[in-house]
Short mmCIF file of C-alpha atoms and ligand atoms in Angstrom, two decimals:
data_model
loop_
_atom_site.label_atom_id
_atom_site.label_comp_id
_atom_site.label_asym_id
_atom_site.label_seq_id
_atom_site.Cartn_x
_atom_site.Cartn_y
_atom_site.Cartn_z
CA MET A 1459 13.12 17.41 -6.82
CA LYS A 1460 11.68 19.21 -3.17
CA THR A 1461 13.97 18.98 -0.65
CA GLY A 1462 13.52 20.06 3.21
CA ASN A 1463 11.08 18.92 5.48
CA SER A 1464 9.05 20.42 8.58
CA ASN A 1465 12.39 20.39 10.56
CA GLY A 1466 14.26 22.25 7.63
CA SER A 1467 17.01 19.16 7.25
CA ASN A 1468 17.62 17.83 3.82
CA ARG A 1469 15.68 14.54 3.91
CA GLY A 1470 13.55 14.80 0.85
CA LEU A 1471 9.83 14.86 0.49
CA TRP A 1472 7.06 13.46 -1.57
CA ALA A 1473 6.57 15.23 -4.64
CA THR A 1474 2.98 14.64 -4.48
CA ARG A 1475 -0.22 13.39 -2.51
CA LEU A 1476 -0.56 10.11 -4.62
CA GLY A 1477 2.94 9.19 -4.27
CA PHE A 1478 3.01 9.19 -0.68
CA ILE A 1479 0.18 7.25 -1.12
CA LEU A 1480 1.40 4.63 -3.50
CA ALA A 1481 4.05 4.25 -1.48
CA ALA A 1482 2.77 3.68 1.62
CA SER A 1483 0.43 1.12 -0.04
CA GLY A 1484 3.39 -0.35 -2.01
CA SER A 1485 4.66 -0.90 1.57
CA ALA A 1486 1.45 -2.76 3.02
CA VAL A 1487 1.32 -4.85 -0.30
CA GLY A 1488 3.43 -7.32 -0.36
CA LEU A 1489 4.36 -10.92 0.10
CA GLY A 1490 2.10 -10.96 2.84
CA ASN A 1491 -1.14 -9.92 0.59
CA VAL A 1492 -0.41 -11.81 -2.16
CA TRP A 1493 1.24 -14.84 -0.53
CA LYS A 1494 0.26 -15.10 3.30
CA PHE A 1495 -3.58 -14.02 2.92
CA PRO A 1496 -4.58 -16.72 0.51
CA TYR A 1497 -3.01 -19.50 2.31
CA ILE A 1498 -3.82 -18.43 5.84
CA THR A 1499 -7.02 -17.81 5.07
CA GLY A 1500 -7.38 -21.61 3.05
CA GLN A 1501 -6.31 -22.79 6.49
CA ASN A 1502 -8.95 -21.26 8.61
CA GLY A 1503 -12.28 -21.97 6.99
CA GLY A 1504 -12.24 -19.35 4.23
CA GLY A 1505 -15.44 -16.66 4.23
CA ALA A 1506 -15.40 -16.88 8.46
CA PHE A 1507 -11.58 -15.88 8.65
CA VAL A 1508 -11.85 -13.08 6.17
CA LEU A 1509 -14.37 -11.68 8.23
CA VAL A 1510 -12.43 -11.50 11.03
CA TYR A 1511 -9.52 -10.20 9.51
CA LEU A 1512 -11.68 -7.27 8.15
CA LEU A 1513 -12.97 -6.75 11.98
CA CYS A 1514 -8.94 -6.34 12.66
CA ILE A 1515 -8.50 -4.07 10.26
CA ALA A 1516 -11.19 -2.08 11.14
CA VAL A 1517 -10.57 -1.83 14.97
CA VAL A 1518 -6.69 -2.07 15.19
CA GLY A 1519 -4.94 -1.17 11.76
CA LEU A 1520 -6.79 1.73 10.91
CA PRO A 1521 -6.24 3.93 14.23
CA ILE A 1522 -3.01 2.39 14.62
CA MET A 1523 -1.80 3.36 11.28
CA LEU A 1524 -3.39 6.91 11.55
CA THR A 1525 -0.93 7.02 14.74
CA GLU A 1526 2.14 6.56 13.04
CA PHE A 1527 1.20 8.64 10.36
CA THR A 1528 0.84 11.31 12.82
CA ILE A 1529 3.82 10.51 14.62
CA GLY A 1530 6.07 10.66 11.54
CA ARG A 1531 4.69 13.99 10.03
CA ARG A 1532 4.89 15.79 13.14
CA THR A 1533 8.43 14.97 13.90
CA GLY A 1534 9.71 14.50 10.34
CA LEU A 1535 12.50 11.67 11.60
CA ASN A 1536 12.73 8.01 11.88
CA PRO A 1537 11.51 6.21 14.47
CA VAL A 1538 14.19 6.34 17.11
CA GLY A 1539 14.41 10.34 16.47
CA ALA A 1540 10.70 10.93 16.13
CA PHE A 1541 9.98 8.82 19.99
CA ARG A 1542 13.25 10.81 21.70
CA ALA A 1543 11.91 13.92 20.26
CA LEU A 1544 8.11 13.50 21.65
CA ALA A 1545 9.64 12.02 24.71
CA PRO A 1546 13.05 13.54 25.34
CA GLY A 1547 14.69 11.56 28.06
CA THR A 1548 12.27 8.92 28.36
CA PRO A 1549 12.64 4.91 27.62
CA TRP A 1550 9.93 5.40 24.79
CA VAL A 1551 12.67 5.54 22.65
CA VAL A 1552 13.14 1.67 23.03
CA ILE A 1553 9.76 1.68 20.82
CA GLY A 1554 12.06 3.17 17.92
CA PHE A 1555 15.17 0.86 18.64
CA MET A 1556 12.73 -2.03 18.70
CA GLY A 1557 11.13 -0.92 15.10
CA VAL A 1558 14.55 -0.38 13.63
CA LEU A 1559 15.72 -4.36 15.04
CA ALA A 1560 12.55 -5.69 13.41
CA GLY A 1561 13.13 -3.60 10.15
CA PHE A 1562 16.63 -5.19 9.70
CA LEU A 1563 15.10 -8.56 11.07
CA ILE A 1564 12.37 -8.71 8.39
CA LEU A 1565 14.05 -7.25 5.70
CA SER A 1566 16.86 -10.32 6.37
CA PHE A 1567 14.57 -13.38 5.34
CA TYR A 1568 11.54 -11.28 3.43
CA SER A 1569 14.76 -10.75 0.70
CA VAL A 1570 14.95 -14.49 1.01
CA VAL A 1571 11.52 -14.91 -0.33
CA GLY A 1572 12.00 -12.03 -2.16
CA GLY A 1573 14.39 -13.91 -4.51
CA TRP A 1574 12.39 -16.86 -4.93
CA THR A 1575 9.70 -14.50 -6.41
CA LEU A 1576 12.51 -13.56 -8.84
CA ALA A 1577 13.64 -16.86 -9.91
CA TYR A 1578 10.21 -17.95 -10.33
CA VAL A 1579 9.91 -14.94 -12.71
CA ILE A 1580 12.46 -16.23 -14.75
CA LYS A 1581 11.09 -19.93 -14.63
CA ALA A 1582 8.16 -18.77 -15.83
CA VAL A 1583 9.52 -16.55 -18.79
CA THR A 1584 11.70 -19.15 -20.19
CA GLY A 1585 8.75 -21.66 -20.15
CA GLY A 1586 9.80 -23.71 -17.28
CA MET A 1587 6.50 -23.82 -15.86
CA SER A 1588 5.25 -25.84 -18.27
CA THR A 1589 6.26 -28.87 -16.75
CA PHE A 1590 4.40 -28.81 -13.52
CA THR A 1591 1.82 -30.74 -14.36
CA SER A 1592 0.75 -31.83 -11.14
CA PRO A 1593 1.14 -30.22 -7.24
CA GLN A 1594 3.15 -32.93 -6.66
CA ILE A 1595 5.68 -32.28 -9.36
CA ALA A 1596 5.61 -28.54 -9.05
CA GLY A 1597 6.11 -28.79 -5.00
CA GLU A 1598 8.98 -31.15 -5.80
CA PHE A 1599 10.48 -28.27 -7.82
CA PHE A 1600 9.74 -25.71 -5.22
CA GLY A 1601 11.40 -28.10 -2.46
CA SER A 1602 14.35 -28.64 -4.60
CA PHE A 1603 15.06 -25.01 -5.59
CA ILE A 1604 14.54 -23.54 -1.89
CA SER A 1605 17.39 -25.96 -1.19
CA ASP A 1606 20.19 -25.32 -3.71
CA THR A 1607 22.55 -23.08 -2.32
CA PRO A 1608 23.96 -21.26 -5.23
CA GLN A 1609 20.09 -20.37 -7.20
CA VAL A 1610 19.00 -19.69 -3.42
CA LEU A 1611 22.09 -16.99 -2.60
CA LEU A 1612 22.04 -15.82 -6.64
CA PHE A 1613 18.49 -14.92 -6.46
CA HIS A 1614 18.65 -13.33 -2.36
CA THR A 1615 21.92 -11.11 -3.68
CA ALA A 1616 19.45 -10.21 -6.91
CA PHE A 1617 16.61 -9.10 -4.80
CA MET A 1618 18.95 -7.21 -1.98
CA ILE A 1619 20.49 -5.35 -5.05
CA LEU A 1620 17.33 -4.28 -6.44
CA THR A 1621 16.20 -2.79 -3.37
CA MET A 1622 18.89 -1.03 -2.62
CA GLY A 1623 19.45 0.32 -5.66
CA ILE A 1624 15.81 1.94 -5.64
CA VAL A 1625 16.11 3.24 -1.69
CA LEU A 1626 19.84 4.64 -2.82
CA ARG A 1627 17.47 6.94 -5.26
CA GLY A 1628 16.08 8.74 -2.21
CA ILE A 1629 12.54 9.54 -1.77
CA HIS A 1630 11.17 11.13 -4.50
CA GLY A 1631 13.62 10.13 -7.43
CA GLY A 1632 13.68 6.17 -6.24
CA ILE A 1633 10.78 5.24 -3.96
CA GLU A 1634 8.03 7.40 -5.43
CA LYS A 1635 8.91 6.84 -9.00
CA ALA A 1636 9.17 3.48 -8.63
CA CYS A 1637 5.91 2.89 -6.63
CA ASP A 1638 4.28 5.05 -8.90
CA ILE A 1639 4.58 3.18 -12.08
CA LEU A 1640 4.94 -0.63 -9.75
CA MET A 1641 1.66 -0.23 -7.79
CA PRO A 1642 -0.87 0.95 -10.45
CA THR A 1643 0.88 -1.98 -12.92
CA LEU A 1644 -0.21 -4.22 -9.54
CA VAL A 1645 -4.12 -3.54 -9.70
CA VAL A 1646 -3.90 -3.86 -13.58
CA MET A 1647 -2.61 -7.53 -13.44
CA LEU A 1648 -4.52 -8.48 -10.68
CA LEU A 1649 -8.16 -7.59 -12.14
CA LEU A 1650 -7.19 -9.66 -15.13
CA LEU A 1651 -6.23 -12.30 -13.12
CA MET A 1652 -9.41 -12.35 -11.31
CA VAL A 1653 -11.33 -12.39 -14.66
CA ARG A 1654 -9.20 -15.38 -15.89
CA SER A 1655 -9.51 -17.19 -12.72
CA LEU A 1656 -13.34 -16.61 -12.35
CA THR A 1657 -13.96 -17.65 -16.28
CA LEU A 1658 -12.70 -21.23 -15.44
CA ASP A 1659 -15.09 -23.89 -15.01
CA GLY A 1660 -16.12 -25.05 -11.79
CA ALA A 1661 -14.26 -21.53 -10.18
CA MET A 1662 -17.87 -20.85 -8.43
CA GLU A 1663 -17.21 -23.56 -5.75
CA GLY A 1664 -14.10 -21.40 -4.88
CA VAL A 1665 -16.11 -18.39 -5.00
CA LYS A 1666 -18.47 -19.78 -2.21
CA PHE A 1667 -15.55 -21.13 -0.25
CA TYR A 1668 -14.03 -17.75 0.05
CA LEU A 1669 -17.47 -15.77 0.59
CA SER A 1670 -19.56 -17.64 2.33
CA PRO A 1671 -18.66 -18.01 6.08
CA ASP A 1672 -18.82 -20.85 8.35
CA PHE A 1673 -18.63 -19.47 11.90
CA SER A 1674 -17.99 -22.34 13.25
CA LYS A 1675 -14.69 -22.61 12.12
CA ILE A 1676 -13.87 -18.93 13.98
CA ASP A 1677 -12.26 -19.74 17.62
CA GLY A 1678 -9.58 -18.29 19.50
CA SER A 1679 -6.63 -19.15 17.32
CA VAL A 1680 -8.28 -17.92 14.30
CA ILE A 1681 -8.68 -14.67 15.77
CA LEU A 1682 -5.22 -14.50 17.18
CA MET A 1683 -3.89 -15.37 13.56
CA ALA A 1684 -6.50 -12.74 11.81
CA MET A 1685 -4.81 -10.13 13.72
CA GLY A 1686 -1.06 -11.32 13.43
CA GLN A 1687 -2.04 -11.12 9.57
CA ALA A 1688 -3.69 -7.59 9.70
CA PHE A 1689 -0.49 -6.11 11.48
CA PHE A 1690 1.88 -7.18 9.36
CA SER A 1691 -0.17 -7.03 6.08
CA LEU A 1692 -0.75 -3.35 7.07
CA SER A 1693 3.42 -2.89 7.81
CA LEU A 1694 2.39 -1.78 11.24
CA GLY A 1695 4.26 -1.77 14.57
CA MET A 1696 7.99 -1.44 13.51
CA GLY A 1697 7.88 2.44 12.80
CA CYS A 1698 8.18 2.25 8.75
CA LEU A 1699 4.92 4.04 8.34
CA ILE A 1700 6.41 7.08 10.75
CA THR A 1701 9.37 6.88 8.39
CA TYR A 1702 7.13 7.23 5.20
CA ALA A 1703 5.11 9.64 6.85
CA SER A 1704 8.07 11.79 8.09
CA TYR A 1705 8.50 12.91 4.38
CA LEU A 1706 5.33 14.26 4.44
CA PRO A 1707 4.39 18.08 3.60
CA PRO A 1708 2.69 19.42 6.40
CA GLU A 1709 -0.86 20.27 4.20
CA GLU A 1710 -1.40 16.36 3.66
CA ASN A 1711 -4.52 14.68 4.71
CA LEU A 1712 -3.43 12.22 7.05
CA THR A 1713 -6.84 10.57 7.72
CA SER A 1714 -8.00 10.15 3.96
CA ALA A 1715 -4.50 8.91 3.52
CA THR A 1716 -4.83 6.16 6.34
CA VAL A 1717 -8.32 5.21 4.47
CA TYR A 1718 -6.50 5.16 1.15
CA VAL A 1719 -3.68 2.91 2.23
CA VAL A 1720 -5.88 0.70 4.36
CA LEU A 1721 -8.66 -0.08 1.85
CA PHE A 1722 -5.73 -0.53 -1.07
CA ASP A 1723 -4.09 -3.11 1.01
CA THR A 1724 -7.47 -4.87 2.32
CA GLY A 1725 -8.48 -4.68 -1.42
CA ILE A 1726 -5.64 -6.20 -2.84
CA ALA A 1727 -5.17 -9.20 -0.24
CA LEU A 1728 -9.02 -9.67 -0.96
CA LEU A 1729 -8.67 -9.90 -4.62
CA MET A 1730 -5.90 -12.00 -4.11
CA GLY A 1731 -8.33 -14.68 -2.72
CA MET A 1732 -10.24 -13.71 -5.74
CA VAL A 1733 -7.80 -14.91 -7.99
CA ILE A 1734 -6.64 -17.95 -6.03
CA PHE A 1735 -9.51 -19.73 -4.94
CA PRO A 1736 -11.48 -20.00 -7.81
CA ALA A 1737 -8.30 -21.18 -9.76
CA VAL A 1738 -7.63 -23.76 -6.99
CA PHE A 1739 -11.32 -24.93 -6.92
CA ALA A 1740 -11.53 -25.07 -10.89
CA VAL A 1741 -8.84 -27.85 -11.11
CA GLY A 1742 -9.83 -30.07 -8.28
CA MET A 1743 -6.86 -28.94 -5.19
CA GLU A 1744 -7.27 -28.24 -1.96
CA PRO A 1745 -7.68 -25.11 -0.72
CA THR A 1746 -5.68 -25.83 2.87
CA GLU A 1747 -2.15 -26.41 1.02
CA GLY A 1748 -0.41 -23.85 2.81
CA PRO A 1749 2.99 -21.68 2.63
CA SER A 1750 3.09 -23.94 -0.48
CA LEU A 1751 -0.20 -22.34 -2.13
CA VAL A 1752 1.43 -20.05 -4.18
CA PHE A 1753 4.78 -21.52 -5.01
CA SER A 1754 3.86 -24.51 -6.10
CA VAL A 1755 -0.18 -25.14 -6.48
CA LEU A 1756 -0.54 -21.85 -8.71
CA PRO A 1757 1.85 -23.38 -10.78
CA THR A 1758 0.11 -26.24 -11.66
CA VAL A 1759 -2.81 -24.44 -11.85
CA PHE A 1760 -1.12 -22.34 -14.35
CA THR A 1761 -0.49 -25.43 -16.68
CA GLN A 1762 -4.22 -26.30 -16.53
CA MET A 1763 -5.58 -23.19 -17.85
CA PRO A 1764 -6.13 -21.47 -21.30
CA PHE A 1765 -3.21 -18.56 -21.65
CA GLY A 1766 -1.63 -20.24 -18.56
CA PHE A 1767 2.17 -19.21 -20.03
CA VAL A 1768 1.13 -15.75 -20.30
CA VAL A 1769 -0.98 -15.83 -16.64
CA SER A 1770 2.11 -17.63 -14.98
CA ILE A 1771 4.42 -14.94 -16.15
CA VAL A 1772 2.30 -11.82 -14.88
CA PHE A 1773 1.35 -13.91 -11.92
CA PHE A 1774 5.22 -13.99 -10.82
CA ILE A 1775 5.82 -10.64 -11.94
CA LEU A 1776 3.14 -9.22 -9.66
CA LEU A 1777 4.44 -11.14 -6.90
CA ALA A 1778 8.33 -10.12 -6.84
CA ILE A 1779 6.62 -6.53 -7.41
CA ALA A 1780 4.57 -6.70 -4.08
CA ALA A 1781 7.43 -8.13 -2.41
CA LEU A 1782 9.95 -5.53 -3.92
CA THR A 1783 7.74 -2.42 -2.83
CA SER A 1784 7.63 -3.85 1.24
CA ALA A 1785 11.10 -4.59 1.01
CA ILE A 1786 11.92 -0.95 -0.01
CA SER A 1787 10.18 0.70 2.53
CA LEU A 1788 11.54 -1.74 5.13
CA MET A 1789 15.02 -0.64 3.89
CA GLU A 1790 14.12 2.96 4.09
CA ALA A 1791 12.84 2.79 7.46
CA VAL A 1792 16.51 1.05 8.59
CA ALA A 1793 18.31 3.42 6.37
CA ALA A 1794 16.48 6.59 7.87
CA PHE A 1795 17.86 5.78 11.39
CA PHE A 1796 21.40 6.00 10.28
CA ILE A 1797 20.68 9.16 8.38
CA ASP A 1798 18.85 11.34 10.65
CA GLN A 1799 20.61 9.89 14.00
CA PHE A 1800 24.26 9.23 12.69
CA GLY A 1801 24.34 12.05 10.31
CA TRP A 1802 25.47 8.85 7.66
CA GLU A 1803 24.98 9.88 3.68
CA ARG A 1804 22.03 8.12 2.31
CA LYS A 1805 24.73 6.20 0.21
CA LYS A 1806 26.46 5.15 2.93
CA ALA A 1807 23.47 4.14 5.09
CA VAL A 1808 22.28 1.92 2.20
CA TRP A 1809 25.69 0.16 1.39
CA VAL A 1810 26.62 -0.51 4.81
CA MET A 1811 23.03 -1.69 6.10
CA GLY A 1812 22.02 -3.14 2.87
CA ALA A 1813 25.22 -5.25 2.80
CA THR A 1814 24.71 -6.12 6.92
CA ILE A 1815 21.23 -7.11 6.23
CA TYR A 1816 22.27 -9.11 3.29
CA LEU A 1817 25.28 -11.14 4.98
CA PHE A 1818 22.22 -11.47 8.08
CA GLY A 1819 20.18 -13.18 5.58
CA ILE A 1820 22.42 -15.80 4.26
CA PRO A 1821 21.65 -18.32 7.12
CA SER A 1822 18.13 -17.91 6.35
CA GLY A 1823 18.07 -18.64 2.53
CA LEU A 1824 20.16 -21.92 3.66
CA SER A 1825 17.14 -22.84 6.16
CA PHE A 1826 15.63 -24.80 3.67
CA GLY A 1827 19.12 -27.00 2.48
CA LEU A 1828 22.30 -26.82 4.09
CA LEU A 1829 21.33 -25.44 7.43
CA ALA A 1830 17.67 -27.11 7.47
CA ASP A 1831 18.94 -29.48 10.18
CA VAL A 1832 20.33 -26.52 12.57
CA LYS A 1833 17.95 -25.87 14.66
CA PHE A 1834 16.98 -23.10 17.88
CA PHE A 1835 14.36 -24.45 20.17
CA ASP A 1836 12.62 -26.81 17.50
CA LYS A 1837 12.77 -23.73 14.68
CA THR A 1838 15.17 -23.28 11.41
CA PHE A 1839 16.93 -19.90 11.62
CA PHE A 1840 14.51 -18.26 9.02
CA ASP A 1841 11.80 -19.29 11.30
CA VAL A 1842 13.29 -18.10 14.71
CA VAL A 1843 13.94 -14.75 12.85
CA ASP A 1844 10.41 -14.48 11.20
CA ASN A 1845 9.47 -15.37 14.52
CA ILE A 1846 11.28 -12.76 16.61
CA ALA A 1847 10.40 -9.90 14.23
CA SER A 1848 6.69 -10.62 12.99
CA ASN A 1849 4.95 -12.45 16.03
CA TYR A 1850 6.95 -10.52 18.96
CA LEU A 1851 8.62 -6.94 17.83
CA LEU A 1852 5.35 -5.61 15.76
CA PRO A 1853 2.73 -6.27 17.69
CA LEU A 1854 4.64 -5.25 20.80
CA GLY A 1855 5.65 -2.19 19.01
CA GLY A 1856 1.99 -1.42 17.98
CA MET A 1857 0.47 -2.02 21.35
CA LEU A 1858 3.10 0.22 22.84
CA THR A 1859 3.09 3.12 20.24
CA ALA A 1860 -0.94 2.78 20.88
CA ILE A 1861 -0.64 3.42 24.54
CA PHE A 1862 2.45 5.93 24.23
CA VAL A 1863 -0.06 8.09 22.28
CA GLY A 1864 -2.91 7.21 24.17
CA TRP A 1865 -1.57 8.03 27.27
CA TRP A 1866 1.53 9.63 27.19
CA TRP A 1867 1.98 12.18 24.49
CA GLY A 1868 -2.06 12.72 24.48
CA THR A 1869 -4.33 12.08 22.15
CA ASP A 1870 -5.23 15.89 22.15
CA ASN A 1871 -1.62 16.30 20.66
CA ALA A 1872 -2.21 14.23 18.19
CA HIS A 1873 -5.87 15.46 17.37
CA LYS A 1874 -3.67 18.79 16.69
CA GLU A 1875 -1.11 17.37 14.60
CA ILE A 1876 -3.85 15.76 12.60
CA GLU A 1877 -5.83 18.80 12.13
CA ARG A 1878 -2.94 21.18 11.30
CA HIS A 1879 -3.89 21.92 7.99
CA GLU A 1880 -7.45 20.26 7.88
CA THR A 1881 -10.81 20.92 8.40
CA THR A 1882 -11.94 19.20 11.53
CA PHE A 1883 -11.14 15.17 12.39
CA ARG A 1884 -14.47 13.68 12.33
CA TRP A 1885 -13.63 10.49 13.94
CA ALA A 1886 -11.75 11.86 16.77
CA LYS A 1887 -13.67 10.37 19.49
CA ALA A 1888 -14.10 7.00 18.14
CA TRP A 1889 -9.85 7.04 16.93
CA GLU A 1890 -9.52 8.31 20.69
CA PHE A 1891 -11.45 5.41 21.87
CA LEU A 1892 -9.84 3.00 19.78
CA ILE A 1893 -6.56 4.11 20.13
CA LYS A 1894 -6.62 4.28 24.34
CA PHE A 1895 -8.35 1.17 24.98
CA VAL A 1896 -9.56 -0.92 22.12
CA SER A 1897 -6.14 -1.45 20.05
CA PRO A 1898 -3.92 -1.77 22.74
CA ILE A 1899 -5.97 -4.48 24.46
CA ALA A 1900 -6.47 -6.33 21.39
CA VAL A 1901 -2.91 -6.46 20.54
CA PHE A 1902 -2.22 -7.73 24.03
CA LEU A 1903 -4.40 -10.52 23.36
CA VAL A 1904 -2.69 -11.44 20.45
CA PHE A 1905 0.75 -11.01 22.05
CA LEU A 1906 -0.61 -13.57 24.87
CA GLY A 1907 -2.02 -15.68 22.18
CA HIS A 1908 1.93 -16.31 21.06
CA PHE A 1909 3.07 -17.58 24.93
CA PHE A 1910 0.01 -19.79 25.06
N1 PFF B 3271 3.14 -5.39 4.64
C1 PFF B 3271 4.28 -6.28 4.07
C2 PFF B 3271 3.62 -7.42 3.86
O1 PFF B 3271 2.33 -7.45 3.54
O2 PFF B 3271 4.31 -7.86 2.79
C3 PFF B 3271 5.56 -6.58 5.05
C4 PFF B 3271 5.95 -5.54 5.60
C5 PFF B 3271 6.76 -4.02 5.21
C6 PFF B 3271 5.90 -5.74 7.18
C7 PFF B 3271 7.17 -3.40 5.93
C8 PFF B 3271 6.31 -4.68 7.91
C9 PFF B 3271 7.05 -3.54 7.37
F1 PFF B 3271 7.35 -2.87 7.98
#
């Protein structure tokens, strides 16, 4: 295992270029792609939403991801250390603290939903899903499962232990090795599922819904929703990708890595739509089902398709894998902060912070049962944490990162870092324009959208 980085510390490095790309893709591809993207698309008119989402990815996601990678490799540090190193003695370090806080908050509820996916893997493997013959039956099971305190806590615990176990093993030995196997498996599973879905009778209706845009459906709120989703899905705005890029050897080509990760993340989301919509239409259900689309409608779809038993196992394993590789990146971003800034051992950082995040996640886990009636401003604990982290901290972090690089640290410095070991950065002018103007303004509008 290679250790040491450009700063000469002993933090570890990715062993291969592919390892980094797979790990960053593993962070990006998660519940956001497999669970959230299809249901938001279903609720917002299908094809038209997909087009707006793709536009957001191109003009905001791509440039901000390259920016985060650049900051990470340049400094070789966690988000707090990175902003401190680039702008010593200035308040810009707040972006880093906000990022670590966002990672803490997101992982706390992400682990709860990750736990649900583990429970569904077990349900599928033990054949329990064969009773889900209608969406009502599946929905009732889902509702009673997520309100069952011991079960929810058991799976939240299991998911968090898995996440910590991988992060404990470090960059190369744990995260990279896991993603090397998990990410390609995920792609193969998705392709198999897509073939299964597309060959069902009536599947073409779903393809039509998904691919033919109805522009009358596009309004301000749809655009805002697409932008927020782009952010969450690409793991942007909280320094997670700064952390991952800090383990990069200096010869890595940042622009091509960015393009690969964005294509991978977007490709998986689009493929997921191709799995879900044909299947939903084939069995005569509604694409507008909402958050329960994956957990209660899909199992019903599985019971009605040939080889449904196998398909359900494959699908939920895939969902759990996607959630796990994202959770790992959230845990790593938080742990790296304590390792770099306080000199903690990796073991201590993971155990102490993992346990704290786990405890903080418990009220989120109980938000659908025991604590369902405990509301803060009309929202459950789960919704409050999700809302603060995903809708406020991430867009704000992304916007400030773009402003920081565009107007303070300087695009010239970033440009130099991007070209450090590469030939010319051909898209420099376009990137500069996007990062200085388009991305911050676009994200600012998303942010406003949460207020009004
Ligand atoms: N990108 C992940 C998903 O789509 O599920 C979620 C996520 C991971 C968000 C890491 C933010 C982050 F830093």
